[in-house]
mmCIF file of C-alpha atoms in Angstrom:
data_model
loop_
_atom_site.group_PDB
_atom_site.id
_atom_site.type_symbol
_atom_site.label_atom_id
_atom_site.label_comp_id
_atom_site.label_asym_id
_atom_site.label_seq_id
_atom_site.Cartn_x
_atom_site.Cartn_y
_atom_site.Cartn_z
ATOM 1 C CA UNK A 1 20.424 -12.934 -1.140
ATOM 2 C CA UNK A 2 21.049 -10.736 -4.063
ATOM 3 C CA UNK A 3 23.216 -12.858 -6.900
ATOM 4 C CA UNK A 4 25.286 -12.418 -9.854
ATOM 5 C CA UNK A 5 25.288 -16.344 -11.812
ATOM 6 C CA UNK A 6 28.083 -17.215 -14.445
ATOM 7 C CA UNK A 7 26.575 -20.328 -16.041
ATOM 8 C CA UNK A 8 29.669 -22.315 -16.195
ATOM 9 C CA UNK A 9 32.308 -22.575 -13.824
ATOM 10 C CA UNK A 10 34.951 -24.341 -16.064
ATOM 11 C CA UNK A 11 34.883 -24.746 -19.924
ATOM 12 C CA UNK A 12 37.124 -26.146 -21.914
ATOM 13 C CA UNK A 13 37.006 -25.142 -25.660
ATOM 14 C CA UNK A 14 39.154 -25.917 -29.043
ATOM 15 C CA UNK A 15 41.210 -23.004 -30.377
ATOM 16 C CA UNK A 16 39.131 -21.382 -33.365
ATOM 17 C CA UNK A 17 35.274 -21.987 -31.922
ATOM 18 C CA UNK A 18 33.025 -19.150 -30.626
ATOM 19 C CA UNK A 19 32.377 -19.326 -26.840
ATOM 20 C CA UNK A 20 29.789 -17.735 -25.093
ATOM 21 C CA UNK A 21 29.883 -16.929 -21.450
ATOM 22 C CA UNK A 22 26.735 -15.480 -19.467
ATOM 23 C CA UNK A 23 26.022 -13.541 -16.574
ATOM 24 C CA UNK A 24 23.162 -13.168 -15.233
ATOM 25 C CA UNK A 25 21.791 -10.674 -12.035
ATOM 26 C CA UNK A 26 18.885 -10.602 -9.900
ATOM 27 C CA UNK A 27 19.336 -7.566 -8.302
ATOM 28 C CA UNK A 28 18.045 -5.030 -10.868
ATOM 29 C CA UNK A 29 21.444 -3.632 -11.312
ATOM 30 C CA UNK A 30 21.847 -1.317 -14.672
ATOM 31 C CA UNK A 31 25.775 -1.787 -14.969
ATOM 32 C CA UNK A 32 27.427 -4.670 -15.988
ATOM 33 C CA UNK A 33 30.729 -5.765 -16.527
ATOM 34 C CA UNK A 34 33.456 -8.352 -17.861
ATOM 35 C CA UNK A 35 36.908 -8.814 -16.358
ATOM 36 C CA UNK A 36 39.513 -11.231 -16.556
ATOM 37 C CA UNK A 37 41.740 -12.207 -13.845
ATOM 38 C CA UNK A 38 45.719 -13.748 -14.666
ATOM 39 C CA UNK A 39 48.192 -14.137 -11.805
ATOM 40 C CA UNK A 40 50.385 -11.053 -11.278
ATOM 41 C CA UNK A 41 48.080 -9.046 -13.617
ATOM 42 C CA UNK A 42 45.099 -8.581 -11.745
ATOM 43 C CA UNK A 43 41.537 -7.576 -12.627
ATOM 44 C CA UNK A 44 41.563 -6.127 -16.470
ATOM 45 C CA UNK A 45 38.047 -4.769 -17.758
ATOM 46 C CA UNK A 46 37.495 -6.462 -21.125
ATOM 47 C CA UNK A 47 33.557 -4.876 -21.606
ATOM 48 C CA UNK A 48 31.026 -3.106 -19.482
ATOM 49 C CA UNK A 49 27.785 -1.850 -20.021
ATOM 50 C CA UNK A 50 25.579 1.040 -18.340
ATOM 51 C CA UNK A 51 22.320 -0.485 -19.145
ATOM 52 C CA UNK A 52 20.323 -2.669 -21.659
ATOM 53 C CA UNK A 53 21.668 -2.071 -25.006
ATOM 54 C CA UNK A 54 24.949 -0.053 -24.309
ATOM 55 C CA UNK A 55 28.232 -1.393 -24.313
ATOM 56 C CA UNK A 56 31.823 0.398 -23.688
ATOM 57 C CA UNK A 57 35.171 -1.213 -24.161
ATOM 58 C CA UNK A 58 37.085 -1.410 -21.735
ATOM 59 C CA UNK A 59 41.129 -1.797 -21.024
ATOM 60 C CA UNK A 60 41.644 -5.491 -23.115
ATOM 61 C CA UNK A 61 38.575 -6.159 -25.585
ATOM 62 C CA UNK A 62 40.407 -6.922 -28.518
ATOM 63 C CA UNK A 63 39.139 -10.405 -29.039
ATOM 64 C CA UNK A 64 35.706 -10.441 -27.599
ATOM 65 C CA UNK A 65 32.706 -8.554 -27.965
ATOM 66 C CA UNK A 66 29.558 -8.008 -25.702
ATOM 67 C CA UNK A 67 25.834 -8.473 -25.981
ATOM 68 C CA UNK A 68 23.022 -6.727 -23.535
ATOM 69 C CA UNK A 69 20.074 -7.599 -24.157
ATOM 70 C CA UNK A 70 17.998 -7.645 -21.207
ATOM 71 C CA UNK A 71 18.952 -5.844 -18.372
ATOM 72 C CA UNK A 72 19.489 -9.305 -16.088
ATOM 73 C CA UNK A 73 21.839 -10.686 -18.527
ATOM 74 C CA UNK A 74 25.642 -9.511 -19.965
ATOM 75 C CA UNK A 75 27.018 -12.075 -22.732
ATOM 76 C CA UNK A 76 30.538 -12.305 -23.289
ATOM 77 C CA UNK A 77 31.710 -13.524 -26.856
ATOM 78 C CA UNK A 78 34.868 -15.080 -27.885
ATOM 79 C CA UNK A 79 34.628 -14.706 -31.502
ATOM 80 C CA UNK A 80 37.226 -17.443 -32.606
ATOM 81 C CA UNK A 81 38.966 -18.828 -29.149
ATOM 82 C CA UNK A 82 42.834 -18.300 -28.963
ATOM 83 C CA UNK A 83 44.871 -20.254 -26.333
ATOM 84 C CA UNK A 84 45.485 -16.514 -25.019
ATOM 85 C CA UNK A 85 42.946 -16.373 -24.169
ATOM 86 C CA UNK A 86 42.752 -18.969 -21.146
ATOM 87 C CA UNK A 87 41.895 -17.200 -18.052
ATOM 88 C CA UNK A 88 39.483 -16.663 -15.409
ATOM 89 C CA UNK A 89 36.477 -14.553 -16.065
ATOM 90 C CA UNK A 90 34.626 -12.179 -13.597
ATOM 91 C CA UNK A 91 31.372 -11.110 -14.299
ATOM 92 C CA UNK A 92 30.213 -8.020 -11.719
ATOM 93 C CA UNK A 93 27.518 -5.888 -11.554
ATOM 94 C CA UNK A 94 26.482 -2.681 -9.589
ATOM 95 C CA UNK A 95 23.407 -0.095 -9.251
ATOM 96 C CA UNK A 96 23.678 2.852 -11.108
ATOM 97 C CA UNK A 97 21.385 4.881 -8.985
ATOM 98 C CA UNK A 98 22.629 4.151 -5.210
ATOM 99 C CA UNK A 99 24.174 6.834 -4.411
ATOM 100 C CA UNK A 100 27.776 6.916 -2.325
ATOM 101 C CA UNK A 101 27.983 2.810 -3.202
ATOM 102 C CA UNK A 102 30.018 1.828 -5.614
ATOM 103 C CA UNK A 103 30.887 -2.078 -4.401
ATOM 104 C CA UNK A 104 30.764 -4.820 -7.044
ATOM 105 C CA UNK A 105 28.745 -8.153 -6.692
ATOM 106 C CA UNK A 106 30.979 -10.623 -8.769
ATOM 107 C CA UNK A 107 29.846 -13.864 -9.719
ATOM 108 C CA UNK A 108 32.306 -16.885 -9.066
ATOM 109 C CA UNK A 109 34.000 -16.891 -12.160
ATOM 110 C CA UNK A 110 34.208 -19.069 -15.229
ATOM 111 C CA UNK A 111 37.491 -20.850 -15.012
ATOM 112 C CA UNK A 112 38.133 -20.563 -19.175
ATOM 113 C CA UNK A 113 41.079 -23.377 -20.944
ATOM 114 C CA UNK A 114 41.516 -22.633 -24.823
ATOM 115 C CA UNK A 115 43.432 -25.996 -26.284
ATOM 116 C CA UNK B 1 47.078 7.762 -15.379
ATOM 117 C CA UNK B 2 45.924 6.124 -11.809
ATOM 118 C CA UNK B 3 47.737 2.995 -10.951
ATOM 119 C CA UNK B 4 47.061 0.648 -8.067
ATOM 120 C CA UNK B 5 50.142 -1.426 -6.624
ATOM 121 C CA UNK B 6 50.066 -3.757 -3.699
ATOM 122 C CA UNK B 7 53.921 -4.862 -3.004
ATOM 123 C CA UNK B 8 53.169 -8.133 -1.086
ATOM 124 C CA UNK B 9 52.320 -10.993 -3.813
ATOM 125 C CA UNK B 10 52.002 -13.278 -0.734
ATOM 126 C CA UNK B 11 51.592 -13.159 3.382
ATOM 127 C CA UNK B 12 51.065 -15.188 6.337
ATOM 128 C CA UNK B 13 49.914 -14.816 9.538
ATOM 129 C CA UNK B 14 49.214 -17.006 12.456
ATOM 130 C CA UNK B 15 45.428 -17.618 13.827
ATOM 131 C CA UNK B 16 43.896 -14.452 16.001
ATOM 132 C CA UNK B 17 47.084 -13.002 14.894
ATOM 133 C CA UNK B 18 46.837 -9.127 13.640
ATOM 134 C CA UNK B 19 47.984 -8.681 9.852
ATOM 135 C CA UNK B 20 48.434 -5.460 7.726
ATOM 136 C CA UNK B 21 47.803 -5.627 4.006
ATOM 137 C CA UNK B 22 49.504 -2.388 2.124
ATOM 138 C CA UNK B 23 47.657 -0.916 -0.863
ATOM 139 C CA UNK B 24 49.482 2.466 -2.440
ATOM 140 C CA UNK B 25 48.117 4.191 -5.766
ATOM 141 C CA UNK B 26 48.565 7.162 -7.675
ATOM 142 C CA UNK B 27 46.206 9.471 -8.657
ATOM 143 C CA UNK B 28 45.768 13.552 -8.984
ATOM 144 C CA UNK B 29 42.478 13.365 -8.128
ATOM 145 C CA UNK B 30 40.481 14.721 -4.982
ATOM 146 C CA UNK B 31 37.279 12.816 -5.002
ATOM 147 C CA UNK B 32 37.791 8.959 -5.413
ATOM 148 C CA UNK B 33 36.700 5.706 -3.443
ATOM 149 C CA UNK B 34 38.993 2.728 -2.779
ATOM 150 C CA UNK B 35 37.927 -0.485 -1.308
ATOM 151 C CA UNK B 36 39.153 -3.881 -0.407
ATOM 152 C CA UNK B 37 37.517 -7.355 -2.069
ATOM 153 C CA UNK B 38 38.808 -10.675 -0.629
ATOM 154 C CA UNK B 39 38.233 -13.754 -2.885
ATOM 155 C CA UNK B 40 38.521 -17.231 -1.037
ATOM 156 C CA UNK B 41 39.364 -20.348 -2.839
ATOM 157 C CA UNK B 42 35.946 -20.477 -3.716
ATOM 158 C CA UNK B 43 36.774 -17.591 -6.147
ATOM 159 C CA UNK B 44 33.130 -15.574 -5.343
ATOM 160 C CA UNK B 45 35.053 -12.021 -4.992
ATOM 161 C CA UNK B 46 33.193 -9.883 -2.216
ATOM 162 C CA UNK B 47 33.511 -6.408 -0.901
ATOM 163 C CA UNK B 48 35.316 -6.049 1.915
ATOM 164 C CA UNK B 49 35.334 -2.845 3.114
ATOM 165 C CA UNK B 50 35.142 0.546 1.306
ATOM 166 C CA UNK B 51 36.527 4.514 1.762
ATOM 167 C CA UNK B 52 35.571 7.826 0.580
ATOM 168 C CA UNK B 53 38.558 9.756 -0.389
ATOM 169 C CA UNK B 54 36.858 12.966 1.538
ATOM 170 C CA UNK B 55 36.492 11.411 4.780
ATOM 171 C CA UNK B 56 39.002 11.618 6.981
ATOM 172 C CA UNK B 57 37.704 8.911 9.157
ATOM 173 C CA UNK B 58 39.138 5.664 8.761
ATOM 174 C CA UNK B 59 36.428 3.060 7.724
ATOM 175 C CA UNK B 60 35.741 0.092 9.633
ATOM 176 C CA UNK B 61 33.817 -3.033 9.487
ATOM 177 C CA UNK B 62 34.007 -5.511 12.268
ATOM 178 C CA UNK B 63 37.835 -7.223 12.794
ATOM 179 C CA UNK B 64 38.630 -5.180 9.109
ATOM 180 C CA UNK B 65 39.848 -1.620 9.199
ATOM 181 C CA UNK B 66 41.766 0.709 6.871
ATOM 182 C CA UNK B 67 44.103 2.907 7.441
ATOM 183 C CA UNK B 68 43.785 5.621 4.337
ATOM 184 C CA UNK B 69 46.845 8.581 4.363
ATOM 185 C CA UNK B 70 45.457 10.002 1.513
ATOM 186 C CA UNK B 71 48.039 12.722 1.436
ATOM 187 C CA UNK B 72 50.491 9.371 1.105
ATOM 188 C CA UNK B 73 48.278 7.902 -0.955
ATOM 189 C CA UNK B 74 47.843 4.491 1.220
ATOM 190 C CA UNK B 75 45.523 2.780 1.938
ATOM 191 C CA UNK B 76 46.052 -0.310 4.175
ATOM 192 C CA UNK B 77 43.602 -3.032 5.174
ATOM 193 C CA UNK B 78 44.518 -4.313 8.775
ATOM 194 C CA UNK B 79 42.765 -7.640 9.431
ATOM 195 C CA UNK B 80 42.651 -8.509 13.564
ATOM 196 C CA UNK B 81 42.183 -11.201 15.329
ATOM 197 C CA UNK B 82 42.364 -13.338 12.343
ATOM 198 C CA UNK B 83 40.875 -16.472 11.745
ATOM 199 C CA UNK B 84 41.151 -19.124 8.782
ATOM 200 C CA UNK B 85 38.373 -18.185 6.830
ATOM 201 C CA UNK B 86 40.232 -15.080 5.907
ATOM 202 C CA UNK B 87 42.761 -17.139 3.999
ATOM 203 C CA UNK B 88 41.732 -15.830 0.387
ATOM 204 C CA UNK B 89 43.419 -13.114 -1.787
ATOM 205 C CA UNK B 90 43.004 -9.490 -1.228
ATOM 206 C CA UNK B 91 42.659 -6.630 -4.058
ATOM 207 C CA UNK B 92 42.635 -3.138 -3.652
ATOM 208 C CA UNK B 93 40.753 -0.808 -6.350
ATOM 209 C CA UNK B 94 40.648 3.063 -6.783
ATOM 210 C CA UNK B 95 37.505 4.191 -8.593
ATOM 211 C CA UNK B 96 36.984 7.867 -9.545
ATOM 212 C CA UNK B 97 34.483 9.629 -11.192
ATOM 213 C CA UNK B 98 34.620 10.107 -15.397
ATOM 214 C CA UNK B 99 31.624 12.313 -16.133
ATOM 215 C CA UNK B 100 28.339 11.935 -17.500
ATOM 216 C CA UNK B 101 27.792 8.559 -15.491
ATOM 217 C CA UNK B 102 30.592 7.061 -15.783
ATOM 218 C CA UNK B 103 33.579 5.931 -13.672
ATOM 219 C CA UNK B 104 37.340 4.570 -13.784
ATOM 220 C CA UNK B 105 37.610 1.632 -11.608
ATOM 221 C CA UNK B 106 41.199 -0.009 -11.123
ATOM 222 C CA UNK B 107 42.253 -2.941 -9.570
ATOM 223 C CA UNK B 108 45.528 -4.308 -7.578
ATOM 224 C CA UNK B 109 47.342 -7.493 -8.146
ATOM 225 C CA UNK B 110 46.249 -9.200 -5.287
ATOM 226 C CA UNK B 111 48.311 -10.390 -2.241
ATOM 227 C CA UNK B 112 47.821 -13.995 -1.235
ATOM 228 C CA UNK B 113 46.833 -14.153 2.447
ATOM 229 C CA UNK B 114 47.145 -17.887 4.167
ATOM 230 C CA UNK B 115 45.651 -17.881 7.749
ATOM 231 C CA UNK B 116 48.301 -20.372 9.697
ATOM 232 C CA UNK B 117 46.409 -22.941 12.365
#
């Protein structure tokens, strides 16, 4: 059963520290990516990546920042935790190469409360 | 710019009961996919069901069907005989082409969908 593992599925963190949050795939998948999810707002793409070493911002990623260095794994960084930043994050990931599908495998989320 | 709106924040429908989720969005595109993901209280989001904008056929996958007017620009998820592990939320995404590899992918709000004993 292919799998897409968020290490923690709550955190709580002071305002002002650096949080990390992994992701990690077993399915060989090249693209990565970060959302957040906020009642009435949706899914907003904070970082993604197209394969080990490459990172593209996406809609929201004023705040965070990415790191890719193996293909398995997709870091997300909090530099310095705001309490605006309190949200759920999705990690997903997807083949590059299979052509005509274009699903995501999400992970189940890291439940994120900034005090 | 392609948006994605789903008008129903929250629904309801009684057990083995037939209910229709509405998805519009906007694009000026020709080629695109759109799909429904349901996430259940357990928050693990999983695909649902997915369209190609250039078939005409209507996609189906056991009780879950679409019904994509792409000339209306709808795309409707119609859940049958439902039952009350399909109480989760539903999002609808449009994801088009961008060139060179990559790809716009947008998502919905969500609508809230509690299966009723």
């Amino acid at each position: 059963d292919v799998k897409v593992t968020q290490s923690s599925r709550y955190l709580v963190k002071r305002t002002g520290e650096k949080v990390f949050l992994e992701c990690v795939q077993d399915m060989d998948h090249e693209n990565m990516f970060w959302y957040r999810q906020d009642p009435g707002l949706g899914l907003r793409l904070i970082y993604f990546s197209y394969d080990v070493k490459m990172k593209e911002k996406g809609d929201i990623p004023e705040g965070y920042s990415v790191s890719r260095e193996k293909k398995e794994r997709f870091s997300l960084i909090l530099e310095s935790a705001s309490t605006n930043q309190t949200s759920m994050y999705l990690c997903a990931s997807r083949s590059g190469q299979v052509r005509g599908n274009y699903g995501y495998t999400f992970g189940s989320g890291t439940r994120l409360t900034v005090v | 710019a392609q948006t994605v709106t789903q008008s129903q924040p929250e629904m309801s429908v009684q057990e083995a009961e037939t209910v229709t989720l509405s998805c519009t969005y906007d694009t000026s595109e020709n080629n695109y996919y759109l799909f429904w993901y349901k996430q259940p209280p357990s928050r693990q989001m999983i695909l649902v069901i997915r369209q190609e904008a250039y078939k005409q056929q209507n996609a189906t996958e056991n009780r879950f069907s679409v019904n994509f007017q792409k000339a209306a620009k709808s795309f409707s998820l119609k859940i049958s005989d439902s039952q009350l592990g399909d109480t989760a939320m539903y999002f609808c995404a449009f994801m088009k082409h961008e060139g060179k590899g990559t790809y716009k992918y947008i998502f919905g709000t969500g609508t809230r969908l509690k299966v009723l004993a």
